[in-house]
Backbone as numpy.savetxt, mean C-alpha at the origin, in Angstrom:
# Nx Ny Nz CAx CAy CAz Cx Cy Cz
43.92 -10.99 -19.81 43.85 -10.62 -18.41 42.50 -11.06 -17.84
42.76 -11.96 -16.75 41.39 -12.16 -16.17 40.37 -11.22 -15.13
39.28 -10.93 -15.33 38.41 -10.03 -14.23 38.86 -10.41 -13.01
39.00 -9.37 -12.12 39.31 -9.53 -10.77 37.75 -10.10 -9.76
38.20 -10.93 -9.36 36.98 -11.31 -8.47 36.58 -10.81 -7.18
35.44 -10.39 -7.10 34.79 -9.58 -5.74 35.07 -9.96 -4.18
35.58 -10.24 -4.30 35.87 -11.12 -2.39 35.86 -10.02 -1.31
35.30 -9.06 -1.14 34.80 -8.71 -0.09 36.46 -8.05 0.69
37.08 -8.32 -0.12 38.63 -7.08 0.86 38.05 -5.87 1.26
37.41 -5.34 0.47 37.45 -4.09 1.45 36.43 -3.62 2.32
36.11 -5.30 2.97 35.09 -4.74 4.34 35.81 -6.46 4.80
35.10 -6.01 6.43 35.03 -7.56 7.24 33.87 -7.94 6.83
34.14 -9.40 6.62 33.52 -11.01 6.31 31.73 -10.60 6.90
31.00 -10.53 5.98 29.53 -10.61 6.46 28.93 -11.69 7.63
28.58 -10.76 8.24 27.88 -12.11 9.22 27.15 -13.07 8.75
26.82 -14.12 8.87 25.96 -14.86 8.49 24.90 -15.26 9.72
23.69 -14.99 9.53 22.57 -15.51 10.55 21.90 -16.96 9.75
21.28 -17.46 10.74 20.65 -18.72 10.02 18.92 -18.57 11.04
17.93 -18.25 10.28 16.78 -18.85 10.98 15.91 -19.34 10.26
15.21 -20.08 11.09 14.13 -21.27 10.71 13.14 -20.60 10.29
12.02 -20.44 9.38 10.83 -20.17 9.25 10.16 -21.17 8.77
8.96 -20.64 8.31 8.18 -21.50 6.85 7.47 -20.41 6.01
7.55 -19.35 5.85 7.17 -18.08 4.64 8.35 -17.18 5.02
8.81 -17.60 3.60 9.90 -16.38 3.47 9.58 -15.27 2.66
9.69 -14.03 2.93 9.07 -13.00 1.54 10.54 -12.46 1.35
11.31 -12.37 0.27 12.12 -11.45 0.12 11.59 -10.00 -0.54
12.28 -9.16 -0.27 11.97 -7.90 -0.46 10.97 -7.22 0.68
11.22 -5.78 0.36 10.71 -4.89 1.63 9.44 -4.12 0.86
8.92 -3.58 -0.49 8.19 -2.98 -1.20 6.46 -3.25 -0.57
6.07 -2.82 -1.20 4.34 -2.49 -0.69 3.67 -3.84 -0.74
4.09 -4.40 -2.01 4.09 -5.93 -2.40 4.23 -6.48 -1.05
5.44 -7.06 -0.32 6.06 -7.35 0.49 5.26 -7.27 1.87
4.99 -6.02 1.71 4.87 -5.34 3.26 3.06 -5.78 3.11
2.38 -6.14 1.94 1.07 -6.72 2.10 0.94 -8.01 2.85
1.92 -8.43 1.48 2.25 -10.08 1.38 2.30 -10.38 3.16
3.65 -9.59 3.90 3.83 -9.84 5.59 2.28 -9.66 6.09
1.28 -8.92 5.71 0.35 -8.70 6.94 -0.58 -9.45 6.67
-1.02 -9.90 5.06 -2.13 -11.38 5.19 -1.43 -12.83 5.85
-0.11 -12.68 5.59 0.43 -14.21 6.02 0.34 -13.84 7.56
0.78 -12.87 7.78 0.51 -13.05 9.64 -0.91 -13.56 10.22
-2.36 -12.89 9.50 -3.45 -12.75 9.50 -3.59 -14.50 9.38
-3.13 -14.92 8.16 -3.79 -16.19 7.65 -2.40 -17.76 8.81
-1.17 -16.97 8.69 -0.41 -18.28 9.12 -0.03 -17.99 10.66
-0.32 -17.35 11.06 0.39 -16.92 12.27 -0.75 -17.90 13.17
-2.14 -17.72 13.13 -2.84 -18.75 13.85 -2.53 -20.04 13.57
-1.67 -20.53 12.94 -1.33 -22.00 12.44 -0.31 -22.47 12.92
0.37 -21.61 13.71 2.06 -21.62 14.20 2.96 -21.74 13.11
2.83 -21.27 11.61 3.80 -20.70 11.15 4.69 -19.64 11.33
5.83 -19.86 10.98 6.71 -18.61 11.32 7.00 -17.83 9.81
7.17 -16.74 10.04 7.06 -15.71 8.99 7.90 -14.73 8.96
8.99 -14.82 7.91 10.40 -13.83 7.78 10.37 -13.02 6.65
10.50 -11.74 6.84 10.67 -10.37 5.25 11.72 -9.98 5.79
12.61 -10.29 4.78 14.11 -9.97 4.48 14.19 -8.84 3.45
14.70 -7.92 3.78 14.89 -6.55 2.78 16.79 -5.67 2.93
17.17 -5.45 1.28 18.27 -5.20 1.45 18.64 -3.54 2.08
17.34 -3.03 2.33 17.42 -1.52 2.71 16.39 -1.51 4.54
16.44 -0.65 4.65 15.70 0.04 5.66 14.13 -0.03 5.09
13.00 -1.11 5.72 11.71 -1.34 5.11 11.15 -0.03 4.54
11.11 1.00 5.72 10.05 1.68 5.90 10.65 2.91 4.78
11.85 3.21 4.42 12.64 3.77 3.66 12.82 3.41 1.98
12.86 2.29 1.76 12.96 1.79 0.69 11.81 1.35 -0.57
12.44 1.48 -1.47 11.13 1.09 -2.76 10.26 2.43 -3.18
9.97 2.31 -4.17 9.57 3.77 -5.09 8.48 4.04 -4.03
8.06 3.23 -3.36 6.59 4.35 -2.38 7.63 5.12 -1.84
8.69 4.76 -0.99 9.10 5.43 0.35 9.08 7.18 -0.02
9.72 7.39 -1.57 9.49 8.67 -1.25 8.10 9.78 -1.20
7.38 9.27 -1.29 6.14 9.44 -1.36 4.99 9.55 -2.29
4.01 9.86 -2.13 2.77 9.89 -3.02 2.12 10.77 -2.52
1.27 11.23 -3.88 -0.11 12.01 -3.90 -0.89 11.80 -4.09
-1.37 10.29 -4.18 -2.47 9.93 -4.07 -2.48 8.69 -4.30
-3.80 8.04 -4.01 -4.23 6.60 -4.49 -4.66 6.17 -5.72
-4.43 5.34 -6.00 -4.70 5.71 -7.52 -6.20 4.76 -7.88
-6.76 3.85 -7.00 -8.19 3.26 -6.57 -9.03 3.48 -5.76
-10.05 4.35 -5.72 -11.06 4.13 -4.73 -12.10 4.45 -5.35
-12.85 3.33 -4.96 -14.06 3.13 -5.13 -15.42 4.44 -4.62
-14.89 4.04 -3.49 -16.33 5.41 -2.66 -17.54 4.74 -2.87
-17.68 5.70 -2.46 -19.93 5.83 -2.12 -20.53 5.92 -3.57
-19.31 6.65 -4.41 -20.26 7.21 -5.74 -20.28 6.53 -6.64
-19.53 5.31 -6.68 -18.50 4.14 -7.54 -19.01 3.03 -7.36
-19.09 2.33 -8.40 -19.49 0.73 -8.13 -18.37 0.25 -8.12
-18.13 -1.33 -8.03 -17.05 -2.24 -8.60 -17.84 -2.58 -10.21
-18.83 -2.31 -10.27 -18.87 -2.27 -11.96 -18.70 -2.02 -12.77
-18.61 -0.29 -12.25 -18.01 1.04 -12.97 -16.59 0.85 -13.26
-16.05 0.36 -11.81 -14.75 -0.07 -12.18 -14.17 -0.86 -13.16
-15.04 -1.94 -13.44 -14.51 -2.84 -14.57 -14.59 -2.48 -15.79
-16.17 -1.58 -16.10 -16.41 -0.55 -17.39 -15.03 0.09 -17.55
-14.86 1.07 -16.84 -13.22 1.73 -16.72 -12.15 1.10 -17.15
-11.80 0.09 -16.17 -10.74 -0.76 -16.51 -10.62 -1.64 -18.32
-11.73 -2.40 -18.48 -11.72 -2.52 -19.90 -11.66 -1.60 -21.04
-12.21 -0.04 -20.79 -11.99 0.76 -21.51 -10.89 1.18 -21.90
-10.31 1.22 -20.60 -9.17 1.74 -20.26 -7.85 0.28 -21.39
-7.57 -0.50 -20.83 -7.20 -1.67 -21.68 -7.63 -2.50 -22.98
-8.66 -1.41 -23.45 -9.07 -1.54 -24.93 -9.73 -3.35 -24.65
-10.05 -3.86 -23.72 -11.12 -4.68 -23.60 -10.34 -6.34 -23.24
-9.26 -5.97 -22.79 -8.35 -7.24 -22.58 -7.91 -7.30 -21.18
-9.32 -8.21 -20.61 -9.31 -8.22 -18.72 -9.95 -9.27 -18.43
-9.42 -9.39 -17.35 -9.99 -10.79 -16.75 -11.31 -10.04 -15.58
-12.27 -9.88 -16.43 -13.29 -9.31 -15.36 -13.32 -9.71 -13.95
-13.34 -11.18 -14.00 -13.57 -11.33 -12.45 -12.57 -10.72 -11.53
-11.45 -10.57 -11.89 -10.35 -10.14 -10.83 -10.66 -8.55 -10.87
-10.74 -8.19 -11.80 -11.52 -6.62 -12.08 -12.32 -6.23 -10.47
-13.45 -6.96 -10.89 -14.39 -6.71 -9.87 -14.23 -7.17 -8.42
-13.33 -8.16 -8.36 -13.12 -8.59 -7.20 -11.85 -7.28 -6.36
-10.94 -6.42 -7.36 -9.80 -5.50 -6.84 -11.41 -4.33 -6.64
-12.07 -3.94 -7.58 -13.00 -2.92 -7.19 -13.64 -3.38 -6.07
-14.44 -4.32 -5.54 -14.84 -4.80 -4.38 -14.19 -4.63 -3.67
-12.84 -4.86 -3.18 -11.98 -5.33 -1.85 -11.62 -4.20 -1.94
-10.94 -3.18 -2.80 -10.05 -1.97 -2.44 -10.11 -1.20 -1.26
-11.14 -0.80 -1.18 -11.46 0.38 -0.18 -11.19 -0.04 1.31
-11.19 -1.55 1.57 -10.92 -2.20 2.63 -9.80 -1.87 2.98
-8.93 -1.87 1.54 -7.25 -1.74 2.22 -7.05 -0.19 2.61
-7.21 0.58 1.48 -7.54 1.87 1.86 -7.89 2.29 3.31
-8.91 1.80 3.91 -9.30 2.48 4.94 -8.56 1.31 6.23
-8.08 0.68 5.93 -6.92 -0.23 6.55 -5.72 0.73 6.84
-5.46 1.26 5.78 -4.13 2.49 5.69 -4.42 3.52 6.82
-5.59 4.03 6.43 -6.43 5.50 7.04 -5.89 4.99 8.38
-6.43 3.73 8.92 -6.49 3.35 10.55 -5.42 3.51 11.00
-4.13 2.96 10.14 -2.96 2.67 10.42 -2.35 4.15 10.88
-2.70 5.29 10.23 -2.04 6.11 10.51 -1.80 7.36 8.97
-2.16 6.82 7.86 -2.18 7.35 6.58 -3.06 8.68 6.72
-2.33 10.01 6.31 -3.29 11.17 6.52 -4.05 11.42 4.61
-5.42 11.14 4.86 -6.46 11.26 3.67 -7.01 12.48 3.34
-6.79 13.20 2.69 -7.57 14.70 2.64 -9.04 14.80 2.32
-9.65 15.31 3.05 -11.12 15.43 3.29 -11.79 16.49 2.16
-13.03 16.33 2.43 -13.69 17.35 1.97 -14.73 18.10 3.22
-14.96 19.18 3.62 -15.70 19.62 5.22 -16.64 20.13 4.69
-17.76 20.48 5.68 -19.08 20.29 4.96 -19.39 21.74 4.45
-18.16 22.72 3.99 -19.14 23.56 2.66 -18.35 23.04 1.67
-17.75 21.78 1.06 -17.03 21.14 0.13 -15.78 21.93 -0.60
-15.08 22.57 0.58 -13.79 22.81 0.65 -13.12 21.93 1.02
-11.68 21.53 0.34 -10.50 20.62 0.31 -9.72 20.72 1.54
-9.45 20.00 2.37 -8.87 20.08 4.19 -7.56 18.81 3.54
-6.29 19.00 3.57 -5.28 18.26 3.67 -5.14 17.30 4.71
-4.76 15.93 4.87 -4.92 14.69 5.54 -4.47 15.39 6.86
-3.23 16.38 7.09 -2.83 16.01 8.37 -3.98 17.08 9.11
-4.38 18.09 8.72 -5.62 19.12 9.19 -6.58 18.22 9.29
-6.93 17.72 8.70 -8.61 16.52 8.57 -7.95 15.63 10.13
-7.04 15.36 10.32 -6.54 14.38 11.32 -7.06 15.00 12.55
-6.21 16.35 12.70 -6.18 17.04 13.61 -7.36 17.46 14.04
-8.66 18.00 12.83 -9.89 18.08 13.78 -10.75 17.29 13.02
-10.29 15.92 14.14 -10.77 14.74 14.35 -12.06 14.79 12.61
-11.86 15.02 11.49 -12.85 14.68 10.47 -13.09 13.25 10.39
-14.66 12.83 10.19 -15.02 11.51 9.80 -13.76 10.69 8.84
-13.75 9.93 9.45 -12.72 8.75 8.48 -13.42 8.30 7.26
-12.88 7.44 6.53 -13.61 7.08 5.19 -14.37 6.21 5.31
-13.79 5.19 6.35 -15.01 4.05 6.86 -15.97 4.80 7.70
-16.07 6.00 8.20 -17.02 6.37 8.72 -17.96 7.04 8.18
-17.55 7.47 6.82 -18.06 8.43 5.93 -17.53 9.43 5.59
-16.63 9.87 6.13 -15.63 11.04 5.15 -16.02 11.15 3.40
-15.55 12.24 3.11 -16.27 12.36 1.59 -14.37 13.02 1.21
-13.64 12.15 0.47 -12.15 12.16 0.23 -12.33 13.23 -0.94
-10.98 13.71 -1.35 -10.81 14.75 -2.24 -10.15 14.27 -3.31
-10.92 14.31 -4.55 -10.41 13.48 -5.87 -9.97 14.07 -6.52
-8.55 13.60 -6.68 -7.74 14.17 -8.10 -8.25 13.65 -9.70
-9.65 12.63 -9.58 -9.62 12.11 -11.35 -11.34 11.19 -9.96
-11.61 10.22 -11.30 -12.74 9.84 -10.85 -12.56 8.82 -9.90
-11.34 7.88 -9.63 -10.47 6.85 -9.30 -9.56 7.30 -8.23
-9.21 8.49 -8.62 -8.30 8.78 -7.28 -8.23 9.90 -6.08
-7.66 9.35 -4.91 -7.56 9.92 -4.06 -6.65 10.61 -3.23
-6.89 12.16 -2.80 -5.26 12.88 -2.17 -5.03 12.41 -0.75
-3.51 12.01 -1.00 -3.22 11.77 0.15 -1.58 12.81 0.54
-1.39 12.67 1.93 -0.12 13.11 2.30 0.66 11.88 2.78
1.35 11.77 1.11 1.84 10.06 0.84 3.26 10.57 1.64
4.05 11.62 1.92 5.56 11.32 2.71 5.38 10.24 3.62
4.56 9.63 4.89 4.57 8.99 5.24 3.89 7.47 5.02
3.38 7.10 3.63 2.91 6.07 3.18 3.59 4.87 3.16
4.83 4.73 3.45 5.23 3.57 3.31 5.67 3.46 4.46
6.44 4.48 5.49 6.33 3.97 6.99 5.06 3.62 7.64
3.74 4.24 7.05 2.75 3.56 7.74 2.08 2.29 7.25
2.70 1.89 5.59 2.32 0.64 6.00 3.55 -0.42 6.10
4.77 -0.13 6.30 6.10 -0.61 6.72 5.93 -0.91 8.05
């Protein structure tokens, strides 16, 4: 007996669209949703066109959507990108490509506080170093992280956030 083949009986015939680009990203994930905002940054002044195709709802989909509690990189005020790489090799029993090491400890905090802007609520610390949850820290107006905010660490590396909305804000 041969397998029955999928032909789509029990729906109408998929539409088919056709458009032109020149960067296609498939997938909707954090990956994705980066990948879309440097190529806009880097190709969009070039008159490239730029398409992210995703089989779900962006801002919904991929293990962020349901949320997070935190970041799992930041650097801070108290942190080098050196420390970071000490860490990281420790951490991987000594099998790293340092330079990229130091170059993710360098750049991180950029994206991080890229998020913050976007709309990402960061939980603070207020100045008798009691813990204030992102959307309270929002509400009375606390220093941002690029401004100096002092974030609330779950480990030496990471940071609390009120991740339910983390992937619609960077979706």
């Amino acid at each position: 007996m041969e397998p029955k083949v999928n032909n789509f009986e029990f729906s109408e015939k998929p539409e088919i669209l056709v458009h032109d680009t020149d960067i296609l990203l498939i997938g909707g994930g954090m990956a994705a949703c980066g990948c879309a905002y440097e190529a806009d940054r880097w190709a969009t002044p070039q008159g490239l066109r730029i398409t992210m195709v995703d089989k779900a709802a962006t801002d919904r989909s991929g293990a962020v959507a349901m949320g997070l509690s935190a970041i799992n990189t930041y650097v801070g005020q108290e942190n080098t990108p050196e420390d970071y790489v000490r860490y990281v090799r420790n951490d991987l029993m000594g099998i790293i490509r340092e330079d990229l090491v130091f170059d993710l400890g360098r750049l991180v905090d950029d994206t991080v506080h890229l998020f913050e802007d976007w709309g990402l609520p960061i939980w603070k610390k207020d100045e008798e170093g009691h813990s204030v949850d992102g959307h309270t820290a929002k509400r009375n107006e606390m220093l941002t992280l690029r401004e100096g905010g002092k974030p609330v660490r779950s480990g030496r590396w990471q940071i609390m956030i009120n991740g339910e909305s983390y992937k619609v804000v960077v979706a």
